[in-house]
């Protein structure tokens, strides 16, 4: 029996005043510097995902502009963050994006720090006539908190608590339990555009039917509800299993809808003239399959079973979530050039239950019991390993040597041209539509952060 749970999440759809702001924020070194001092140094920032620091000794590093932060779980299981900077002569201690160890050892003169940042040993300490006051020379601490399966840091303490910062989104994102997910892909690409051009791109669907035509055949971007929240966060809820209502409704299912139906053992021929019935049919089929496999899908609404919900966390993170998986994208500035940035993309998957030979080999595990080809995620595979970070350039994407999915590749291929055009004397300011109000909302929050 299908269970439908109505969620209590209530987006704020109040109208927003559209402004047409100047291009300086994308191209000027002065803006880059203002963002360094008044945005990155003062905002709550997503430093990584919680599953990478579940165990004692695990650490991640997070670079934002000129700053580098280590986040490590100590032997006491407490999570701490600290500047990735040796207090002797400033050497960057760790260059790996993540790992597991018991001490941090500076490669220059071998000062040793504990996972809690305390200075533990100094070779030749007797030769420091000024002494080695260890209580002063620990790694400089940084504020850190864990929430929603993510690790947040803030370089400068402020009045806004993380709980208050995330309050508008906490319930809606919390349902997806990112804290129970594992990383299955980790990519980072250097790009030739300002970091905000990436955020803008993921804050509007206006471009989707044109740059990503495949989406017309499985999503309805034209009517996707938009939500604007306090602190600069936004959301959009995109119906899946449908066709774009901005275009004529087809008589027969699109190729993408047919693939989705067949994956659940449903015959596309049964939906001739009934394309509008496909989305609820897919929802019923997925809920039935989840019930067959004993998976906890009761906390999800029917809409959440087919749709993609995307949350933009101010200032620089985009989360696209489904019950089975999530994409975390994060745009970071280049410290030297407003026309360059770094886009990180982490894929998270929710494995269900513990690995067992019985579950892994059963009909229930592969969906055969109800005759489908669609697989809900089973237990974490016994040979699962967290993939290493794959770093490359946007040229690798354009040349086809790397991919971040067809859709993201299309975005990346275009955004360099956006930056080129913005730098031109032929362009002064952006001209936004109402449909791009999430872009406006983001920039309003940015201006507030910068006191602009
Ligand atoms: Fe790190 Fe000297 S700079 S030990």
XYZ file of C-alpha atoms and ligand atoms in Angstrom:
456
model
C 0.000 0.000 0.000
C 1.521 3.279 -1.062
C 2.108 5.775 1.690
C 1.927 9.476 1.027
C 3.385 11.859 3.550
C 2.689 15.515 3.026
C 5.701 17.609 3.861
C 5.309 20.765 5.886
C 7.957 22.694 4.022
C 6.451 26.054 3.015
C 8.479 28.052 0.515
C 8.311 31.797 0.492
C 7.121 32.870 -2.948
C 7.014 36.571 -2.251
C 7.915 38.737 -5.248
C 11.321 40.301 -5.611
C 12.466 43.563 -7.111
C 14.638 42.938 -10.139
C 17.673 45.174 -10.518
C 20.158 45.285 -13.336
C 23.542 45.314 -11.651
C 26.842 46.251 -13.221
C 29.392 43.805 -14.532
C 32.120 44.977 -12.150
C 31.408 42.209 -9.693
C 32.440 39.637 -12.282
C 35.564 41.259 -13.668
C 37.183 43.642 -11.206
C 40.054 42.779 -8.820
C 38.493 45.201 -6.307
C 35.379 43.029 -6.035
C 37.561 39.955 -5.628
C 39.293 41.647 -2.695
C 36.014 42.815 -1.122
C 34.683 39.283 -1.326
C 37.855 37.957 0.291
C 37.561 40.214 3.314
C 33.783 40.597 3.681
C 32.281 37.398 2.284
C 34.613 34.420 2.465
C 36.100 35.487 5.796
C 32.736 35.988 7.492
C 30.237 33.492 5.995
C 29.388 29.953 6.954
C 30.970 27.875 4.174
C 30.582 24.231 3.201
C 34.038 22.739 3.676
C 33.126 19.151 2.796
C 30.834 16.224 3.451
C 30.463 14.560 6.818
C 31.095 11.036 5.553
C 34.724 11.973 4.815
C 35.442 12.627 8.505
C 33.341 9.981 10.221
C 36.289 8.174 11.814
C 38.952 9.332 14.260
C 42.060 10.399 12.362
C 40.231 11.298 9.168
C 40.777 14.803 7.819
C 39.817 16.939 4.849
C 41.278 20.192 3.611
C 39.280 23.131 2.280
C 40.875 25.901 0.246
C 38.996 29.150 -0.198
C 40.932 31.936 -1.873
C 44.279 32.268 -0.109
C 43.050 30.402 2.967
C 43.432 26.685 3.558
C 41.680 24.920 6.415
C 42.197 21.445 7.881
C 39.151 19.748 9.371
C 40.059 16.655 11.386
C 38.317 14.247 13.730
C 40.451 13.669 16.788
C 41.031 10.514 18.754
C 38.392 11.887 21.140
C 36.028 11.893 18.101
C 35.579 15.651 18.258
C 35.677 17.520 14.963
C 38.046 20.484 14.817
C 39.080 22.937 12.146
C 42.341 24.861 12.011
C 44.391 26.882 9.604
C 46.578 24.697 7.419
C 49.599 26.790 8.298
C 52.610 25.825 10.359
C 53.170 28.344 13.126
C 56.976 28.162 12.767
C 57.492 29.831 9.374
C 54.108 29.440 7.734
C 54.484 26.346 5.582
C 51.237 24.814 4.341
C 51.110 21.602 6.317
C 48.854 19.384 4.208
C 48.402 19.394 0.443
C 46.149 16.337 0.088
C 42.369 16.940 -0.125
C 41.694 14.229 2.468
C 43.258 11.363 4.311
C 43.736 9.648 7.630
C 46.655 10.057 10.027
C 47.584 10.464 13.675
C 49.743 13.614 13.504
C 50.435 16.498 11.166
C 54.176 16.828 10.512
C 55.470 19.942 8.802
C 57.735 18.939 5.901
C 60.102 21.894 6.479
C 61.547 21.550 10.014
C 59.376 18.665 11.260
C 57.255 20.414 13.854
C 54.560 17.949 14.887
C 50.926 18.844 15.592
C 48.179 16.638 16.986
C 44.808 16.141 15.292
C 43.500 18.796 17.665
C 46.070 21.304 16.358
C 48.212 21.313 19.475
C 51.963 21.599 19.000
C 53.410 18.311 20.232
C 57.085 18.415 19.401
C 59.736 20.736 17.997
C 63.118 19.396 16.896
C 65.977 21.239 18.616
C 63.608 23.131 20.921
C 66.543 24.068 23.187
C 67.990 26.190 20.371
C 65.071 28.653 20.535
C 66.409 31.248 22.974
C 62.923 32.819 23.001
C 61.515 29.467 24.035
C 58.770 27.440 22.348
C 55.498 28.368 24.092
C 53.400 25.447 22.861
C 50.187 26.929 24.189
C 50.697 29.859 21.786
C 52.006 27.913 18.832
C 49.237 25.448 18.144
C 47.510 25.621 14.766
C 45.142 28.571 14.756
C 41.597 27.256 15.293
C 38.622 27.905 13.029
C 34.936 27.613 13.862
C 33.459 24.322 12.594
C 30.078 22.615 12.814
C 28.383 19.624 11.243
C 24.819 19.878 9.903
C 22.716 18.189 7.223
C 25.546 15.751 6.459
C 27.849 18.659 5.601
C 30.824 20.255 7.334
C 30.631 24.034 7.744
C 33.435 26.381 8.741
C 33.565 30.105 9.391
C 36.884 31.920 9.411
C 35.736 34.816 11.582
C 33.220 34.270 14.389
C 29.971 36.159 13.919
C 26.571 36.650 15.475
C 24.616 34.376 13.109
C 24.585 30.788 14.349
C 24.771 27.965 11.827
C 21.391 26.725 13.041
C 19.811 30.097 12.272
C 21.661 30.339 8.965
C 20.279 26.960 7.850
C 16.889 27.215 9.529
C 14.957 28.029 6.320
C 16.251 24.874 4.621
C 16.838 22.490 7.463
C 13.618 20.517 7.274
C 13.471 20.279 3.487
C 17.065 19.109 3.039
C 17.099 17.048 6.214
C 14.538 14.627 4.768
C 17.125 13.439 2.277
C 19.561 12.339 5.019
C 22.788 13.376 3.369
C 24.454 12.312 6.602
C 23.752 8.682 5.636
C 25.150 9.013 2.116
C 28.577 8.059 0.761
C 30.725 9.659 -1.902
C 30.767 7.850 -5.250
C 32.370 10.569 -7.364
C 34.538 13.590 -6.543
C 35.627 16.006 -9.258
C 37.061 19.492 -9.330
C 37.513 21.597 -12.437
C 39.339 24.889 -12.895
C 37.345 27.247 -15.039
C 37.662 30.500 -16.975
C 34.776 32.402 -15.439
C 34.034 34.259 -12.236
C 32.738 32.026 -9.439
C 29.406 33.892 -9.435
C 28.766 33.117 -13.113
C 28.549 29.470 -12.038
C 26.179 30.295 -9.188
C 24.024 32.428 -11.522
C 23.849 29.552 -13.985
C 22.451 27.223 -11.333
C 20.035 29.870 -10.054
C 17.799 29.974 -13.117
C 16.125 27.496 -15.465
C 15.559 30.086 -18.205
C 18.484 28.637 -20.163
C 17.630 24.979 -19.723
C 15.352 24.325 -22.741
C 17.958 25.897 -25.030
C 21.308 24.784 -23.618
C 20.072 21.408 -22.354
C 17.374 20.272 -24.823
C 17.297 16.754 -23.385
C 15.630 18.167 -20.261
C 12.507 19.086 -22.247
C 11.823 15.388 -22.610
C 11.830 14.503 -18.896
C 11.507 17.660 -16.753
C 9.113 20.589 -16.583
C 11.312 23.601 -16.059
C 8.742 26.085 -17.349
C 6.500 25.797 -14.275
C 9.023 24.807 -11.610
C 8.163 26.609 -8.343
C 10.852 28.863 -6.955
C 11.537 29.629 -3.316
C 13.532 32.505 -1.859
C 14.741 32.330 1.718
C 16.417 34.466 4.323
C 20.220 34.691 4.228
C 20.351 34.404 0.415
C 19.340 30.761 0.063
C 16.999 29.715 -2.758
C 15.323 26.557 -4.051
C 13.594 25.225 -7.139
C 11.406 22.124 -7.406
C 11.515 20.527 -10.858
C 8.896 17.929 -11.816
C 10.362 14.791 -13.345
C 8.721 12.092 -15.481
C 7.033 14.821 -17.547
C 7.739 16.955 -20.594
C 8.371 20.681 -20.567
C 5.033 22.499 -20.454
C 6.634 25.363 -22.360
C 6.322 23.148 -25.425
C 3.335 21.217 -26.873
C 2.481 18.037 -24.968
C 3.429 15.047 -27.113
C 0.846 12.404 -28.021
C 3.206 9.599 -27.073
C 5.779 9.441 -24.268
C 9.116 11.068 -25.054
C 12.110 8.794 -25.422
C 13.203 9.684 -21.878
C 9.766 8.990 -20.430
C 9.665 5.666 -22.288
C 13.007 4.697 -20.756
C 11.729 5.586 -17.303
C 8.512 3.575 -17.778
C 10.347 0.545 -19.117
C 12.780 0.687 -16.206
C 9.809 0.015 -13.926
C 8.352 -2.690 -16.160
C 5.622 -0.363 -17.521
C 4.708 -0.338 -21.226
C 5.045 3.105 -22.904
C 2.368 2.064 -25.402
C -0.175 2.153 -22.554
C 0.456 5.894 -22.179
C -0.370 6.991 -25.725
C -2.455 10.135 -25.250
C -1.845 9.856 -21.507
C 1.535 11.493 -21.129
C 0.249 13.429 -18.116
C -0.352 10.137 -16.305
C 3.270 9.030 -16.477
C 4.595 10.973 -13.474
C 2.079 9.528 -10.980
C 2.577 6.075 -12.503
C 6.315 6.329 -11.911
C 5.698 7.504 -8.354
C 3.437 4.509 -7.638
C 5.935 2.111 -9.186
C 8.873 3.467 -7.218
C 6.984 3.418 -3.936
C 5.882 -0.157 -4.607
C 9.450 -1.175 -5.395
C 10.728 0.495 -2.242
C 8.053 -1.349 -0.260
C 9.089 -4.660 -1.833
C 12.652 -4.027 -0.725
C 11.749 -2.829 2.747
C 13.295 0.580 2.192
C 12.292 3.575 4.258
C 10.657 5.807 1.652
C 7.711 6.770 3.870
C 9.334 10.091 4.718
C 9.228 11.169 1.068
C 6.226 12.644 -0.679
C 5.121 11.262 -4.025
C 6.545 14.359 -5.690
C 9.948 13.716 -4.172
C 10.045 10.258 -5.768
C 10.155 11.654 -9.306
C 11.246 15.254 -8.955
C 14.579 16.974 -8.495
C 14.768 19.503 -5.704
C 17.630 21.925 -5.902
C 18.774 24.107 -3.034
C 21.286 26.918 -3.409
C 23.042 27.522 -0.102
C 24.446 31.007 0.107
C 27.000 31.856 -0.954
C 28.472 29.152 -3.154
C 26.872 25.701 -2.896
C 24.217 24.013 -5.018
C 22.573 20.829 -3.748
C 20.418 18.728 -6.091
C 18.725 15.947 -4.188
C 16.664 12.829 -4.805
C 15.892 10.064 -2.300
C 18.672 7.929 -3.757
C 21.454 10.426 -4.367
C 22.627 14.004 -4.232
C 24.934 16.274 -6.162
C 26.883 18.847 -4.255
C 28.409 21.551 -6.427
C 30.568 24.280 -4.969
C 31.989 27.293 -6.769
C 35.193 28.826 -5.394
C 37.086 31.943 -6.441
C 40.557 31.979 -7.894
C 42.721 34.001 -5.539
C 44.499 35.896 -8.312
C 41.960 36.464 -11.079
C 38.258 37.402 -10.985
C 37.873 35.673 -14.356
C 38.862 32.279 -12.989
C 37.216 29.884 -10.550
C 37.031 26.308 -9.361
C 33.926 24.136 -9.527
C 33.782 21.125 -7.225
C 31.221 18.395 -7.743
C 30.643 15.553 -5.294
C 28.142 12.777 -5.958
C 26.610 11.199 -2.877
C 24.617 7.956 -2.820
C 22.374 6.584 -0.102
C 23.183 2.933 0.408
C 20.557 1.117 2.400
C 21.246 -1.295 5.224
C 24.341 -3.345 5.883
C 26.080 -5.422 3.282
C 25.166 -9.095 3.488
C 25.660 -11.886 0.938
C 21.972 -12.760 1.177
C 20.788 -9.244 0.385
C 23.360 -8.682 -2.345
C 22.364 -11.803 -4.215
C 18.618 -11.830 -3.707
C 15.855 -11.107 -6.199
C 14.685 -8.334 -3.918
C 18.052 -6.625 -4.217
C 17.991 -6.419 -8.003
C 14.334 -5.594 -8.445
C 13.583 -8.844 -10.286
C 10.771 -9.712 -7.909
C 8.445 -7.177 -9.471
C 9.941 -7.431 -12.898
C 11.731 -4.125 -13.221
C 15.106 -3.004 -14.465
C 15.227 -0.083 -12.050
C 17.493 -0.568 -9.059
C 16.968 1.238 -5.831
C 20.258 1.471 -4.009
C 21.032 -1.670 -2.064
C 23.614 -2.144 0.671
C 27.012 -0.506 0.432
C 29.085 -2.835 -1.769
C 31.711 -4.842 0.078
C 34.363 -3.440 -2.274
C 33.225 0.170 -1.902
C 36.067 2.632 -1.591
C 35.759 6.366 -1.401
C 36.999 7.583 -4.824
C 39.932 10.025 -4.836
C 39.397 13.582 -6.030
C 39.829 13.949 -9.784
C 41.144 17.423 -10.675
C 41.181 18.736 -14.248
C 40.527 21.821 -16.355
C 37.594 23.032 -18.406
C 39.680 22.292 -21.514
C 39.559 18.624 -20.535
C 35.751 18.838 -20.586
C 35.591 20.654 -23.913
C 38.026 18.180 -25.463
C 35.961 15.255 -24.177
C 38.749 13.904 -21.967
C 36.627 14.387 -18.846
C 32.914 14.619 -18.140
C 30.820 15.852 -15.235
C 27.570 14.634 -16.897
C 26.183 15.903 -20.174
C 24.308 18.756 -18.521
C 27.224 20.120 -16.490
C 29.554 19.715 -19.470
C 27.185 21.878 -21.505
C 27.175 24.528 -18.773
C 30.949 24.509 -18.438
C 31.445 24.713 -22.192
C 29.353 27.881 -22.293
C 30.384 29.765 -19.155
C 33.832 30.701 -20.455
C 32.056 32.572 -23.238
C 29.920 34.390 -20.672
C 33.039 35.653 -18.927
C 34.624 36.684 -22.242
C 31.536 38.694 -23.131
C 31.306 40.318 -19.720
C 34.857 41.597 -20.020
C 33.998 43.357 -23.267
C 33.391 47.097 -23.581
C 30.161 46.068 -25.288
C 28.662 44.891 -22.009
C 27.863 47.051 -18.970
C 25.331 45.291 -16.766
C 23.135 42.205 -16.571
C 19.453 42.510 -17.514
C 17.438 39.964 -15.540
C 13.983 38.508 -16.168
C 11.533 37.714 -13.373
C 12.365 34.068 -13.995
C 15.908 34.869 -12.888
C 14.799 36.196 -9.503
C 16.930 33.601 -7.715
C 19.963 35.211 -9.357
C 18.781 38.568 -8.039
C 18.164 37.140 -4.557
C 21.687 35.738 -4.430
C 23.217 39.056 -5.475
C 21.086 40.969 -2.972
C 22.482 38.764 -0.205
C 25.990 39.197 -1.595
C 25.577 42.982 -1.611
C 24.349 42.830 1.982
C 27.439 40.827 2.979
C 29.703 43.354 1.302
C 27.819 46.350 2.598
C 27.249 47.355 -1.027
Fe 56.956 24.261 9.639
Fe 59.373 25.160 9.988
S 57.856 25.973 8.715
S 58.458 23.434 10.869
